[in-house]
Coordinates of C-alpha atoms and ligand atoms in Angstrom, one line a residue:
M1 CA -104.2 18.8 18.7
C2 CA -105.2 15.4 17.5
G3 CA -109.1 15.2 16.2
I4 CA -111.9 12.7 18.0
V5 CA -115.2 11.9 16.7
G6 CA -117.5 9.4 18.1
Y7 CA -121.0 8.0 17.3
I8 CA -123.9 5.7 18.6
G9 CA -127.1 5.4 16.6
S10 CA -128.6 3.1 14.1
K11 CA -126.4 4.3 11.1
E12 CA -123.3 2.2 10.0
V13 CA -120.7 4.1 12.1
V14 CA -117.6 3.8 9.9
S15 CA -118.9 6.0 7.5
V16 CA -119.6 8.4 10.4
L17 CA -116.1 8.2 11.7
I18 CA -114.4 8.5 8.6
D19 CA -116.8 11.3 7.0
G20 CA -116.1 13.0 10.7
L21 CA -112.2 12.7 10.4
K22 CA -111.8 13.7 7.3
H23 CA -113.2 17.1 8.7
L24 CA -110.9 16.8 11.4
E25 CA -107.8 16.2 9.6
Y26 CA -106.6 19.9 9.8
R27 CA -105.8 18.8 13.8
G28 CA -103.5 16.3 12.9
Y29 CA -102.6 13.9 10.1
D30 CA -99.8 11.6 10.9
S31 CA -102.0 8.6 11.9
A32 CA -105.6 7.8 12.1
G33 CA -107.8 4.9 13.5
I34 CA -111.5 3.7 14.7
A35 CA -112.6 1.4 17.1
V36 CA -116.1 -0.2 16.3
L37 CA -117.9 -2.5 19.1
H38 CA -120.5 -4.9 17.4
N39 CA -121.8 -8.4 18.7
N40 CA -119.6 -8.6 21.7
T41 CA -116.2 -7.6 19.8
I42 CA -114.0 -4.4 19.3
E43 CA -112.7 -4.4 16.1
I44 CA -109.8 -1.7 15.7
R45 CA -108.3 -0.5 12.5
R46 CA -105.6 1.9 12.4
S47 CA -102.9 3.2 9.9
K48 CA -100.1 5.6 9.7
G49 CA -99.9 8.4 7.1
K50 CA -102.8 10.1 6.0
L51 CA -106.8 9.2 6.9
N52 CA -107.0 7.9 2.9
E53 CA -105.1 5.1 4.2
L54 CA -107.0 4.2 7.0
A55 CA -110.5 4.6 4.6
E56 CA -109.0 2.4 2.2
M57 CA -107.9 0.1 5.0
V58 CA -111.7 -0.3 6.4
L59 CA -112.9 -0.6 2.8
A60 CA -110.6 -4.0 2.4
Q61 CA -111.6 -5.1 5.8
P62 CA -115.0 -3.5 6.6
V63 CA -116.4 -3.5 10.1
P64 CA -120.2 -3.3 10.5
G65 CA -121.4 -1.9 13.9
N66 CA -123.5 1.1 15.2
I67 CA -121.0 2.2 17.8
G68 CA -117.6 3.6 17.4
L69 CA -114.3 6.2 18.1
G70 CA -112.5 7.6 15.8
H71 CA -109.0 9.9 16.0
T72 CA -107.0 11.6 13.6
R73 CA -103.3 11.9 15.4
W74 CA -100.8 14.7 15.7
A75 CA -97.8 12.7 17.7
T76 CA -96.7 14.5 20.9
H77 CA -95.6 11.3 22.7
G78 CA -94.3 8.5 20.5
R79 CA -93.7 8.9 16.9
P80 CA -96.4 8.5 14.2
S81 CA -96.5 4.7 13.6
E82 CA -99.5 2.0 13.8
E83 CA -98.9 1.4 17.5
N84 CA -99.0 5.0 18.4
A85 CA -102.3 5.6 16.2
H86 CA -105.2 5.8 18.9
P87 CA -107.8 4.3 19.3
H88 CA -105.5 2.4 22.6
E89 CA -106.8 -0.6 24.5
D90 CA -106.4 -2.3 27.9
C91 CA -104.6 -5.2 28.9
K92 CA -107.6 -7.6 27.6
G93 CA -108.8 -5.2 24.8
E94 CA -112.2 -4.6 26.6
I95 CA -111.7 -1.1 26.6
V96 CA -110.8 1.4 24.1
V97 CA -110.0 4.9 24.1
V98 CA -109.0 8.1 22.1
H99 CA -107.6 11.2 23.3
N100 CA -106.7 14.7 22.6
G101 CA -104.2 16.5 24.8
I102 CA -101.4 15.8 27.0
V103 CA -101.5 13.6 30.0
E104 CA -98.6 15.2 32.1
N105 CA -97.8 12.5 34.7
Y106 CA -98.2 9.6 32.4
L107 CA -94.7 8.5 32.9
S108 CA -95.4 8.3 36.9
L109 CA -98.9 6.5 36.1
K110 CA -97.1 4.1 33.8
D111 CA -94.5 3.0 36.3
E112 CA -96.8 2.4 38.7
L113 CA -99.5 0.5 36.2
Q114 CA -96.5 -1.5 34.7
A115 CA -95.4 -2.5 38.4
R116 CA -99.0 -3.7 38.4
G117 CA -98.8 -6.3 35.8
H118 CA -100.2 -3.9 32.9
V119 CA -98.4 -4.3 29.8
F120 CA -98.2 -1.2 27.5
V121 CA -97.7 -1.8 23.7
S122 CA -97.5 2.1 22.6
E123 CA -95.0 4.8 23.4
T124 CA -98.2 7.4 24.0
D125 CA -99.3 9.1 27.2
T126 CA -102.9 8.0 26.3
E127 CA -102.7 4.4 26.8
V128 CA -102.5 5.1 30.6
F129 CA -106.1 5.9 30.3
A130 CA -107.3 2.5 29.2
H131 CA -104.9 1.0 31.7
L132 CA -106.3 3.1 34.9
I133 CA -110.1 2.8 33.6
E134 CA -109.5 -1.2 33.3
E135 CA -108.2 -1.1 37.3
E136 CA -111.2 1.3 38.1
F137 CA -113.5 -0.8 36.3
T138 CA -116.0 -2.6 39.0
D139 CA -119.7 -2.4 37.2
D140 CA -120.0 0.9 35.7
L141 CA -117.7 2.5 33.1
Y142 CA -119.1 6.1 33.8
A143 CA -117.9 5.5 37.5
A144 CA -114.5 4.1 36.3
V145 CA -113.8 6.9 34.3
Q146 CA -114.6 9.5 36.8
R147 CA -111.9 7.7 39.5
A148 CA -109.3 7.4 36.6
L149 CA -109.8 11.0 35.6
K150 CA -109.1 11.9 39.0
K151 CA -105.3 10.5 39.1
V152 CA -104.6 12.0 35.6
K153 CA -103.2 15.2 35.6
G154 CA -102.6 17.4 32.2
T155 CA -105.2 18.0 29.7
Y156 CA -107.9 15.9 27.3
A157 CA -110.7 15.1 25.3
L158 CA -111.5 12.1 25.7
G159 CA -113.9 8.9 24.2
V160 CA -114.1 5.8 25.8
M161 CA -116.3 2.7 25.0
S162 CA -116.0 -1.0 26.4
L163 CA -117.4 -4.4 25.6
K164 CA -118.5 -4.5 29.5
A165 CA -121.0 -1.6 29.1
P166 CA -121.5 -1.9 25.0
G167 CA -124.6 0.3 25.0
Q168 CA -122.6 3.8 25.6
I169 CA -119.6 6.0 24.9
I170 CA -118.2 8.0 27.7
A171 CA -116.6 11.4 27.0
A172 CA -115.0 13.7 28.8
R173 CA -113.0 17.3 28.7
F174 CA -110.4 19.4 30.4
D175 CA -108.7 21.9 28.5
S176 CA -109.1 20.2 25.1
P177 CA -112.3 21.3 23.1
L178 CA -114.8 18.6 23.2
I179 CA -118.4 18.8 21.7
V180 CA -121.4 16.6 21.9
G181 CA -124.1 16.7 19.0
L182 CA -127.9 15.8 19.3
G183 CA -129.3 13.9 16.9
K184 CA -132.7 12.2 16.5
D185 CA -132.1 9.0 18.5
E186 CA -128.5 9.1 17.6
Y187 CA -125.5 11.1 19.6
F188 CA -122.2 12.4 18.6
I189 CA -118.8 13.6 20.1
A190 CA -116.2 15.7 18.2
S191 CA -113.3 17.8 18.7
D192 CA -115.0 20.3 16.4
V193 CA -118.4 21.1 14.9
P194 CA -117.5 20.6 11.1
A195 CA -116.8 17.2 12.2
I196 CA -120.4 16.3 13.0
L197 CA -122.4 19.0 10.6
N198 CA -123.4 16.2 7.9
H199 CA -125.8 14.8 10.4
T200 CA -126.5 17.6 13.0
R201 CA -126.3 21.4 14.2
D202 CA -127.4 21.0 17.5
V203 CA -124.4 20.7 19.9
I204 CA -123.6 21.3 23.6
F205 CA -120.0 22.7 24.5
L206 CA -118.2 20.6 26.9
D207 CA -116.9 22.9 29.8
N208 CA -113.8 21.6 31.9
G209 CA -114.0 18.6 34.5
E210 CA -117.5 17.6 32.5
I211 CA -118.3 13.8 31.7
A212 CA -121.0 13.0 29.1
V213 CA -122.4 9.8 29.0
L214 CA -124.3 8.8 25.6
K215 CA -126.5 6.0 25.0
Q216 CA -128.9 5.4 22.1
D217 CA -131.8 7.3 24.3
G218 CA -129.8 10.2 25.2
V219 CA -127.1 12.1 27.1
K220 CA -126.4 12.7 30.4
I221 CA -123.5 15.3 31.5
T222 CA -121.9 15.7 35.1
N223 CA -119.3 17.5 36.7
L224 CA -116.5 14.9 37.7
D225 CA -118.2 14.6 41.2
G226 CA -121.3 13.2 39.5
E227 CA -123.7 16.4 39.9
E228 CA -125.7 16.4 36.9
K229 CA -125.3 19.6 34.9
E230 CA -128.0 21.6 32.6
K231 CA -126.2 22.5 29.6
A232 CA -127.6 24.8 26.5
V233 CA -128.0 23.4 23.4
V234 CA -126.5 25.8 20.6
R235 CA -128.0 25.8 17.2
I236 CA -124.7 26.2 14.4
T237 CA -125.9 28.4 11.6
W238 CA -123.0 27.6 9.1
N239 CA -123.5 24.5 7.0
A240 CA -121.3 21.7 6.1
A241 CA -121.0 23.0 2.6
Q242 CA -119.3 25.9 3.7
A243 CA -116.7 23.8 5.1
E244 CA -116.0 21.7 1.5
K245 CA -113.7 22.8 -1.1
A246 CA -116.5 24.2 -3.5
G247 CA -114.7 23.3 -6.7
Y248 CA -111.6 25.1 -5.8
R249 CA -108.5 23.3 -5.8
H250 CA -107.2 23.4 -2.1
F251 CA -109.2 25.0 0.8
M252 CA -106.8 27.6 1.3
L253 CA -107.3 28.7 -2.1
K254 CA -111.0 28.6 -1.4
E255 CA -110.6 30.6 2.1
I256 CA -108.6 33.3 0.3
F257 CA -111.4 33.8 -2.4
E258 CA -113.9 34.0 0.5
Q259 CA -112.5 37.1 2.0
P260 CA -114.7 39.8 0.6
I261 CA -117.5 37.8 2.3
A262 CA -115.3 37.0 5.5
I263 CA -114.8 41.2 5.9
E264 CA -118.4 41.8 5.1
D265 CA -119.8 39.2 7.5
T266 CA -117.9 40.7 10.2
I267 CA -118.7 44.4 9.7
R268 CA -122.3 43.1 9.0
T269 CA -124.7 44.4 11.5
R270 CA -121.8 46.2 13.4
L271 CA -121.4 49.5 11.6
G272 CA -123.6 52.6 12.6
E273 CA -123.5 55.8 10.9
D274 CA -121.1 57.3 13.2
N275 CA -120.3 54.5 15.9
I276 CA -119.8 50.9 16.3
H277 CA -122.1 48.2 17.8
L278 CA -119.9 46.0 19.8
E279 CA -122.1 45.1 23.1
E280 CA -120.6 41.8 23.1
M281 CA -117.4 43.6 24.3
E282 CA -119.5 43.3 28.1
L283 CA -117.8 46.3 29.2
S284 CA -119.1 49.6 30.9
E285 CA -118.7 52.9 30.1
Q286 CA -116.8 53.4 33.0
Q287 CA -114.3 50.2 32.7
L288 CA -113.6 51.6 28.8
N289 CA -112.6 54.9 30.0
E290 CA -110.4 53.2 32.7
I291 CA -108.4 51.4 30.6
E292 CA -104.9 52.4 30.8
K293 CA -103.1 50.0 28.6
V294 CA -104.2 47.1 25.9
V295 CA -101.9 43.9 26.0
I296 CA -102.5 41.9 23.0
I297 CA -101.5 37.9 23.2
A298 CA -101.4 35.8 20.1
C299 CA -99.6 33.1 18.2
G300 CA -98.5 33.0 14.8
T301 CA -100.6 34.7 11.9
S302 CA -102.9 36.0 15.2
W303 CA -100.0 37.6 16.4
H304 CA -99.2 39.5 13.2
A305 CA -102.9 40.6 13.5
G306 CA -102.1 41.7 16.9
L307 CA -99.2 43.9 15.6
V308 CA -101.2 45.6 13.0
G309 CA -103.9 45.7 15.8
K310 CA -100.8 48.0 18.0
F311 CA -101.0 50.5 15.1
I312 CA -104.8 50.8 14.6
I313 CA -105.5 51.2 18.4
E314 CA -103.0 53.6 19.0
E315 CA -103.9 56.1 16.5
L316 CA -107.6 55.5 16.8
A317 CA -108.0 54.8 20.4
R318 CA -105.0 56.7 21.9
I319 CA -104.5 54.1 24.0
P320 CA -100.6 52.2 24.6
V321 CA -100.6 48.7 23.2
E322 CA -98.5 46.0 24.2
V323 CA -98.1 43.2 21.7
D324 CA -96.8 39.5 22.8
I325 CA -96.5 36.0 21.4
A326 CA -98.6 34.5 24.0
S327 CA -95.9 31.6 24.4
E328 CA -93.2 34.4 25.6
F329 CA -95.8 36.4 27.8
R330 CA -96.8 33.2 30.0
Y331 CA -93.3 32.7 31.2
R332 CA -92.1 36.4 31.8
S333 CA -93.9 38.8 34.5
P334 CA -95.8 41.1 32.6
I335 CA -96.9 44.3 34.3
I336 CA -101.0 44.1 34.3
S337 CA -103.4 45.6 36.5
G338 CA -107.0 45.8 36.7
K339 CA -106.6 48.8 34.1
T340 CA -105.1 46.9 31.7
L341 CA -107.3 45.5 29.0
T342 CA -106.3 41.8 27.5
L343 CA -106.9 41.2 24.1
A344 CA -106.3 37.8 23.1
I345 CA -106.9 36.9 19.4
S346 CA -107.1 33.2 18.1
Q347 CA -109.1 32.0 15.4
S348 CA -109.5 28.3 16.9
G349 CA -109.9 29.6 20.3
E350 CA -108.3 26.7 21.4
T351 CA -104.5 27.6 21.2
A352 CA -102.4 26.4 24.7
D353 CA -100.1 29.1 24.9
T354 CA -103.0 31.7 24.2
M355 CA -105.3 30.2 26.9
A356 CA -102.4 30.2 29.4
G357 CA -101.6 33.5 28.7
I358 CA -105.4 34.8 29.2
R359 CA -105.1 33.1 32.5
Q360 CA -102.2 34.7 33.8
A361 CA -103.3 38.1 32.8
K362 CA -106.8 37.4 34.2
A363 CA -105.0 36.2 37.7
S364 CA -104.0 39.6 37.8
G365 CA -107.2 41.2 37.5
S366 CA -107.4 42.7 33.8
K367 CA -110.5 42.2 31.9
I368 CA -110.2 39.7 29.0
I369 CA -111.8 40.4 25.4
S370 CA -110.9 38.0 22.8
I371 CA -111.3 37.7 18.7
C372 CA -112.0 34.6 17.9
N373 CA -113.6 33.0 14.7
V374 CA -114.9 29.6 16.6
L375 CA -118.2 29.9 18.4
G376 CA -118.5 28.2 21.8
S377 CA -114.5 27.4 21.7
S378 CA -112.2 27.6 24.8
I379 CA -110.8 30.9 24.4
P380 CA -113.7 32.7 24.4
R381 CA -115.1 30.7 27.4
E382 CA -112.8 32.3 29.5
S383 CA -112.9 36.1 28.1
D384 CA -115.3 38.4 29.9
G385 CA -116.5 39.3 26.2
T386 CA -115.6 38.2 22.9
I387 CA -115.9 39.7 19.2
Y388 CA -116.3 36.8 17.2
T389 CA -115.2 37.2 13.5
H390 CA -117.4 35.6 10.9
A391 CA -115.2 34.2 8.4
G392 CA -116.6 30.4 8.8
P393 CA -114.8 27.4 9.0
E394 CA -111.0 28.1 8.3
I395 CA -109.4 24.3 7.3
G396 CA -106.3 25.2 5.3
V397 CA -103.6 25.0 8.1
A398 CA -102.3 28.7 6.4
S399 CA -104.8 31.3 8.1
T400 CA -105.9 33.5 5.4
K401 CA -109.5 34.6 5.7
A402 CA -109.4 34.2 9.5
F403 CA -106.6 36.7 9.4
T404 CA -108.4 39.3 7.4
A405 CA -111.6 39.1 9.5
Q406 CA -109.3 39.4 12.8
L407 CA -108.1 42.7 11.2
T408 CA -111.5 43.7 10.7
A409 CA -112.3 42.9 13.9
L410 CA -109.3 45.1 15.3
Y411 CA -110.6 48.0 13.3
L412 CA -114.0 47.7 14.7
L413 CA -112.4 47.4 18.1
A414 CA -110.1 50.3 17.3
I415 CA -113.0 52.9 16.1
Y416 CA -115.5 51.7 18.9
L417 CA -112.8 52.2 21.7
G418 CA -111.4 55.6 20.2
R419 CA -115.4 56.9 19.6
K420 CA -116.3 55.7 23.1
R421 CA -113.5 57.5 24.9
G422 CA -113.3 60.6 22.5
A423 CA -110.3 60.0 20.7
I424 CA -112.2 60.4 17.4
G425 CA -115.1 62.5 16.5
A426 CA -118.5 61.8 14.8
E427 CA -116.9 62.7 11.2
R428 CA -113.7 60.8 11.4
T429 CA -115.7 58.0 12.9
K430 CA -117.8 58.6 9.5
E431 CA -115.1 58.8 7.3
L432 CA -113.5 55.4 8.9
I433 CA -116.8 53.3 8.5
N434 CA -117.3 54.4 5.1
E435 CA -113.8 52.7 4.2
L436 CA -114.4 49.9 6.2
R437 CA -117.7 49.4 3.9
R438 CA -115.6 49.5 0.6
L439 CA -113.0 46.7 2.1
P440 CA -114.7 43.9 0.6
H441 CA -115.5 45.5 -2.6
L442 CA -111.7 46.3 -2.4
A443 CA -110.4 42.9 -1.3
G444 CA -112.7 41.2 -4.4
N445 CA -110.9 43.5 -7.2
I446 CA -107.5 42.2 -5.8
L447 CA -108.6 38.5 -6.0
K448 CA -109.3 39.5 -9.9
E449 CA -105.4 39.6 -10.2
D450 CA -105.3 36.0 -9.4
A451 CA -104.1 34.9 -13.2
N452 CA -100.9 37.3 -12.9
L453 CA -100.0 36.5 -9.5
K454 CA -100.5 32.7 -10.8
K455 CA -98.1 33.8 -13.4
L456 CA -95.2 35.4 -11.2
A457 CA -95.5 32.7 -8.6
H458 CA -94.6 30.1 -11.2
E459 CA -91.7 32.0 -12.3
F460 CA -90.4 32.6 -8.5
S461 CA -91.1 28.9 -7.5
Y462 CA -87.1 27.9 -8.0
Y463 CA -86.0 30.4 -5.5
K464 CA -84.9 29.0 -2.4
D465 CA -85.0 32.5 0.1
F466 CA -87.2 35.4 0.3
L467 CA -86.8 38.9 2.0
Y468 CA -90.1 40.5 3.1
L469 CA -90.0 44.0 3.6
G470 CA -92.5 46.6 4.8
R471 CA -92.6 49.6 7.2
G472 CA -94.9 51.1 9.6
I473 CA -98.4 49.4 9.7
N474 CA -97.1 47.1 6.9
Y475 CA -94.1 45.8 8.6
P476 CA -96.4 43.2 10.1
I477 CA -97.7 42.1 6.6
A478 CA -93.9 41.7 6.0
L479 CA -93.9 38.8 8.5
E480 CA -97.3 37.4 7.6
G481 CA -96.4 37.3 3.9
A482 CA -93.0 35.4 4.7
L483 CA -95.0 33.3 7.1
K484 CA -97.1 32.3 4.7
L485 CA -94.6 31.2 2.2
K486 CA -92.8 29.3 4.6
E487 CA -95.3 27.3 6.1
I488 CA -97.1 26.0 3.1
S489 CA -93.5 25.9 0.3
Y490 CA -91.0 24.9 2.9
I491 CA -89.2 28.1 1.0
H492 CA -86.8 30.0 3.6
A493 CA -88.4 33.4 3.9
E494 CA -88.0 36.4 6.6
G495 CA -89.9 39.5 6.8
Y496 CA -88.2 42.6 8.2
P497 CA -89.1 46.3 8.7
A498 CA -87.5 48.0 5.7
G499 CA -85.7 50.4 8.0
E500 CA -83.4 47.6 9.5
M501 CA -82.3 46.2 6.2
K502 CA -79.2 48.4 6.3
H503 CA -78.6 46.5 9.7
G504 CA -77.9 43.1 8.4
P505 CA -80.1 41.5 5.9
I506 CA -78.7 43.7 3.4
A507 CA -75.6 41.1 3.4
L508 CA -77.9 38.8 1.9
I509 CA -78.8 40.4 -1.1
D510 CA -77.7 39.1 -4.4
E511 CA -79.3 37.8 -7.5
D512 CA -80.8 34.9 -6.1
M513 CA -82.7 36.7 -3.5
P514 CA -86.2 37.7 -4.3
V515 CA -87.1 40.5 -1.9
V516 CA -90.9 41.5 -2.0
T517 CA -91.4 45.2 -0.8
I518 CA -94.6 46.8 0.2
A519 CA -94.4 50.1 -0.9
V520 CA -98.1 51.3 -1.2
H521 CA -99.1 55.2 -0.7
S522 CA -98.1 55.2 3.1
K523 CA -96.3 58.1 5.4
T524 CA -93.3 56.1 4.7
Y525 CA -93.4 55.7 0.8
D526 CA -90.4 57.1 0.0
K527 CA -88.6 55.6 2.8
M528 CA -89.8 52.2 0.7
L529 CA -88.7 53.4 -2.8
G530 CA -85.3 53.7 -1.3
N531 CA -84.8 50.3 0.4
I532 CA -86.0 49.2 -3.5
E533 CA -83.2 51.3 -4.4
E534 CA -80.8 49.6 -2.4
V535 CA -82.1 45.9 -3.1
K536 CA -81.6 47.0 -7.2
A537 CA -78.1 48.2 -6.6
R538 CA -76.9 44.8 -5.1
D539 CA -78.4 43.0 -8.0
G540 CA -81.6 41.6 -5.8
I541 CA -84.6 41.2 -7.5
V542 CA -87.6 43.6 -6.4
I543 CA -91.3 42.3 -6.6
A544 CA -93.3 45.3 -5.3
L545 CA -96.7 46.1 -3.8
A546 CA -97.8 49.4 -5.2
T547 CA -100.7 51.8 -5.0
E548 CA -102.7 51.4 -8.4
G549 CA -101.5 54.4 -10.6
D550 CA -98.1 54.5 -9.1
T551 CA -95.3 55.0 -12.1
E552 CA -92.5 55.4 -9.8
V553 CA -92.5 52.0 -8.3
A554 CA -92.6 50.5 -11.5
K555 CA -89.5 52.3 -12.8
K556 CA -87.6 50.6 -10.1
A557 CA -89.2 47.3 -9.3
D558 CA -88.6 44.1 -11.8
H559 CA -92.2 43.3 -11.0
V560 CA -95.2 45.2 -9.4
I561 CA -98.4 44.1 -7.9
Y562 CA -100.8 46.8 -7.9
I563 CA -103.2 47.3 -4.9
P564 CA -106.6 49.6 -5.1
H565 CA -106.2 53.0 -3.0
A566 CA -107.6 52.9 0.2
M567 CA -106.9 54.9 3.6
E568 CA -103.4 53.7 4.6
I569 CA -104.6 52.6 8.2
F570 CA -106.8 49.8 6.1
S571 CA -104.0 49.0 3.7
P572 CA -102.8 45.9 5.4
I573 CA -106.0 44.0 4.7
L574 CA -105.3 44.3 1.2
T575 CA -101.5 44.1 0.7
I576 CA -101.8 40.2 2.6
I577 CA -104.1 39.0 -0.3
P578 CA -101.7 39.2 -3.1
L579 CA -98.9 37.8 -0.5
Q580 CA -101.3 34.8 0.0
L581 CA -101.9 34.0 -3.4
L582 CA -98.1 34.3 -4.4
A583 CA -97.4 31.8 -1.5
Y584 CA -100.1 29.6 -2.8
Y585 CA -99.3 29.3 -6.1
I586 CA -95.4 28.8 -5.3
A587 CA -96.1 26.0 -3.2
D588 CA -98.6 24.4 -5.5
K589 CA -96.2 25.0 -8.2
K590 CA -93.7 22.8 -6.1
G591 CA -96.3 20.2 -5.6
C592 CA -96.5 20.8 -1.6
D593 CA -99.5 19.8 0.2
V594 CA -100.7 23.2 0.6
D595 CA -103.8 22.5 3.2
Q596 CA -101.7 20.3 5.3
P597 CA -98.1 21.1 5.4
R598 CA -95.5 18.6 7.2
N599 CA -95.3 19.0 10.7
L600 CA -98.1 21.9 11.2
A601 CA -101.3 21.4 12.5
K602 CA -104.3 23.6 12.4
S603 CA -105.1 24.2 15.9
V604 CA -102.2 24.0 18.5
T605 CA -103.7 22.9 21.5
V606 CA -100.5 21.6 23.3
E607 CA -97.4 23.9 24.7
Ligands
LIG701 O1 -106.5 29.5 16.0 P1 -105.1 30.6 16.8 O2 -105.3 31.8 15.8 O3 -104.6 30.7 18.1 O4 -103.5 30.1 16.0 C1 -102.4 30.4 16.1 C2 -101.4 30.0 15.2 O5 -101.1 28.3 15.5 C3 -101.7 30.0 13.4 O6 -102.3 31.4 13.2 C4 -100.5 29.5 12.7 O7 -99.4 30.5 13.2 C5 -101.2 29.5 11.2 N1 -100.6 28.1 10.9 C6 -100.6 30.3 10.5 O8 -101.2 30.2 9.0

């Protein structure tokens, strides 16, 4: 995690850095700092807490200059504190570094450096970079960084600046994302695109083992052995405004409301009349026909999308699907072969566990397809093909629009596989496509219920525990609804397959336990009605999701949220929306920091 940004050019660097860090706060926000090189000095400002604290500090003690580095931290080694905040310095204060990642051999490196007289002032792993570069420096900063990197084991996105080489920034990447932004006589580094979008849309995505040298007159990129690399410049099509709140109280609320357009943009250009265009799968007809099993790996909300994906792919493509939490998958011995298709789902494309999972699957001969929202991020770059979701930047830590866009991509994939392999014919495909086209509109209708959901949420903001129940394709939505509530409101919530209630959770039910039941029309509708009865018989409070026009559920439940009618297979993309709003309004009512909940980060690039 952590976010880094750097600038060299003619603008006052502090405003560029602070603005960049604001757009990276989703990566971590327990402390922040900047370093500015000016008139033969390096000025550092660092503070514990949110970025605002740092912004106020630099307002009170301004720092002029046109070259600098910034960092927003999510602690891994060393508690959040001013001393542990980046940038970190060498012994003489001549070299500064900002870093995202983990130096795995930092303890042995630190011991060796201390034995040679280096004095460490922080508890971080990052500080070893500053001292290593100090030791390796003779007359060339680039060469010193290059040699230092060869001694380090672990992951890094690194920015380095030195008084001994004043007109340059050195940047390097290994397994932590880093981009170089190209402006007119100005250059940037950043962990992610939104950090520099106010200045440029032309970016280079660094690959593992690459080092960039940024000077006022240009950028040079090499590998660790110093061989120069030709890199493609990618033009970013979305703009900075898409990453702003646009009048909403929080990014999360804005992103919930952006779901109709995220779904629309994800299906746009991919729907034929009775077929799906997914050429980006990069698999031949033969490879598609040879798939014997799909293995989905993902974390958190993306894992929930994968659980829904199992239902969809098995039903439409008739291929067996296994779904694994990536952090579990990587430490067992999964049975993967050349006939397994591994599908990695990740909003950020940077989740370390998911990345490790795809490497393991690849080593067993599996083809890798990813579903990802961030262009050029690491997971797509290690995949054979990527189905990009077009949700636009998701800033709120709690994933919302990326989830519904992932579900949309899974529908596209399942129909595509089913059609190519002959599991579904032209007529069924047409029906499914027609229903897909309706989804943005149906999602929009649910959002019109916003005011009612807000009222309901306020009534329930005082409860301490919630149970979420669903069956079949809506069981993962019960998990996702519960995750949304717990991560932003800190209320304990559990998702369960409703049929399991009688095997344990029923013991929890009493008048203090709201139970959210997903009881839309489905194969298991009657069973859900039974579950509602069971909860009511034990004085539980039922908030039910039901299909528009259903009068039965209203007779049994305490509160009903209506969902427009849709084919059962598409219902998860609709049922999740009110649950997101419910969680949002409960958390906001409780005064929680919705976009940046405690202890979480948007992109989990550490194990
Ligand atoms: O970027 P990814 O989709 O790989 O992230 C996976 C999880 O870290 C993420 O979904 C997390 O669970 C969110 N906070 C959920 O809202």
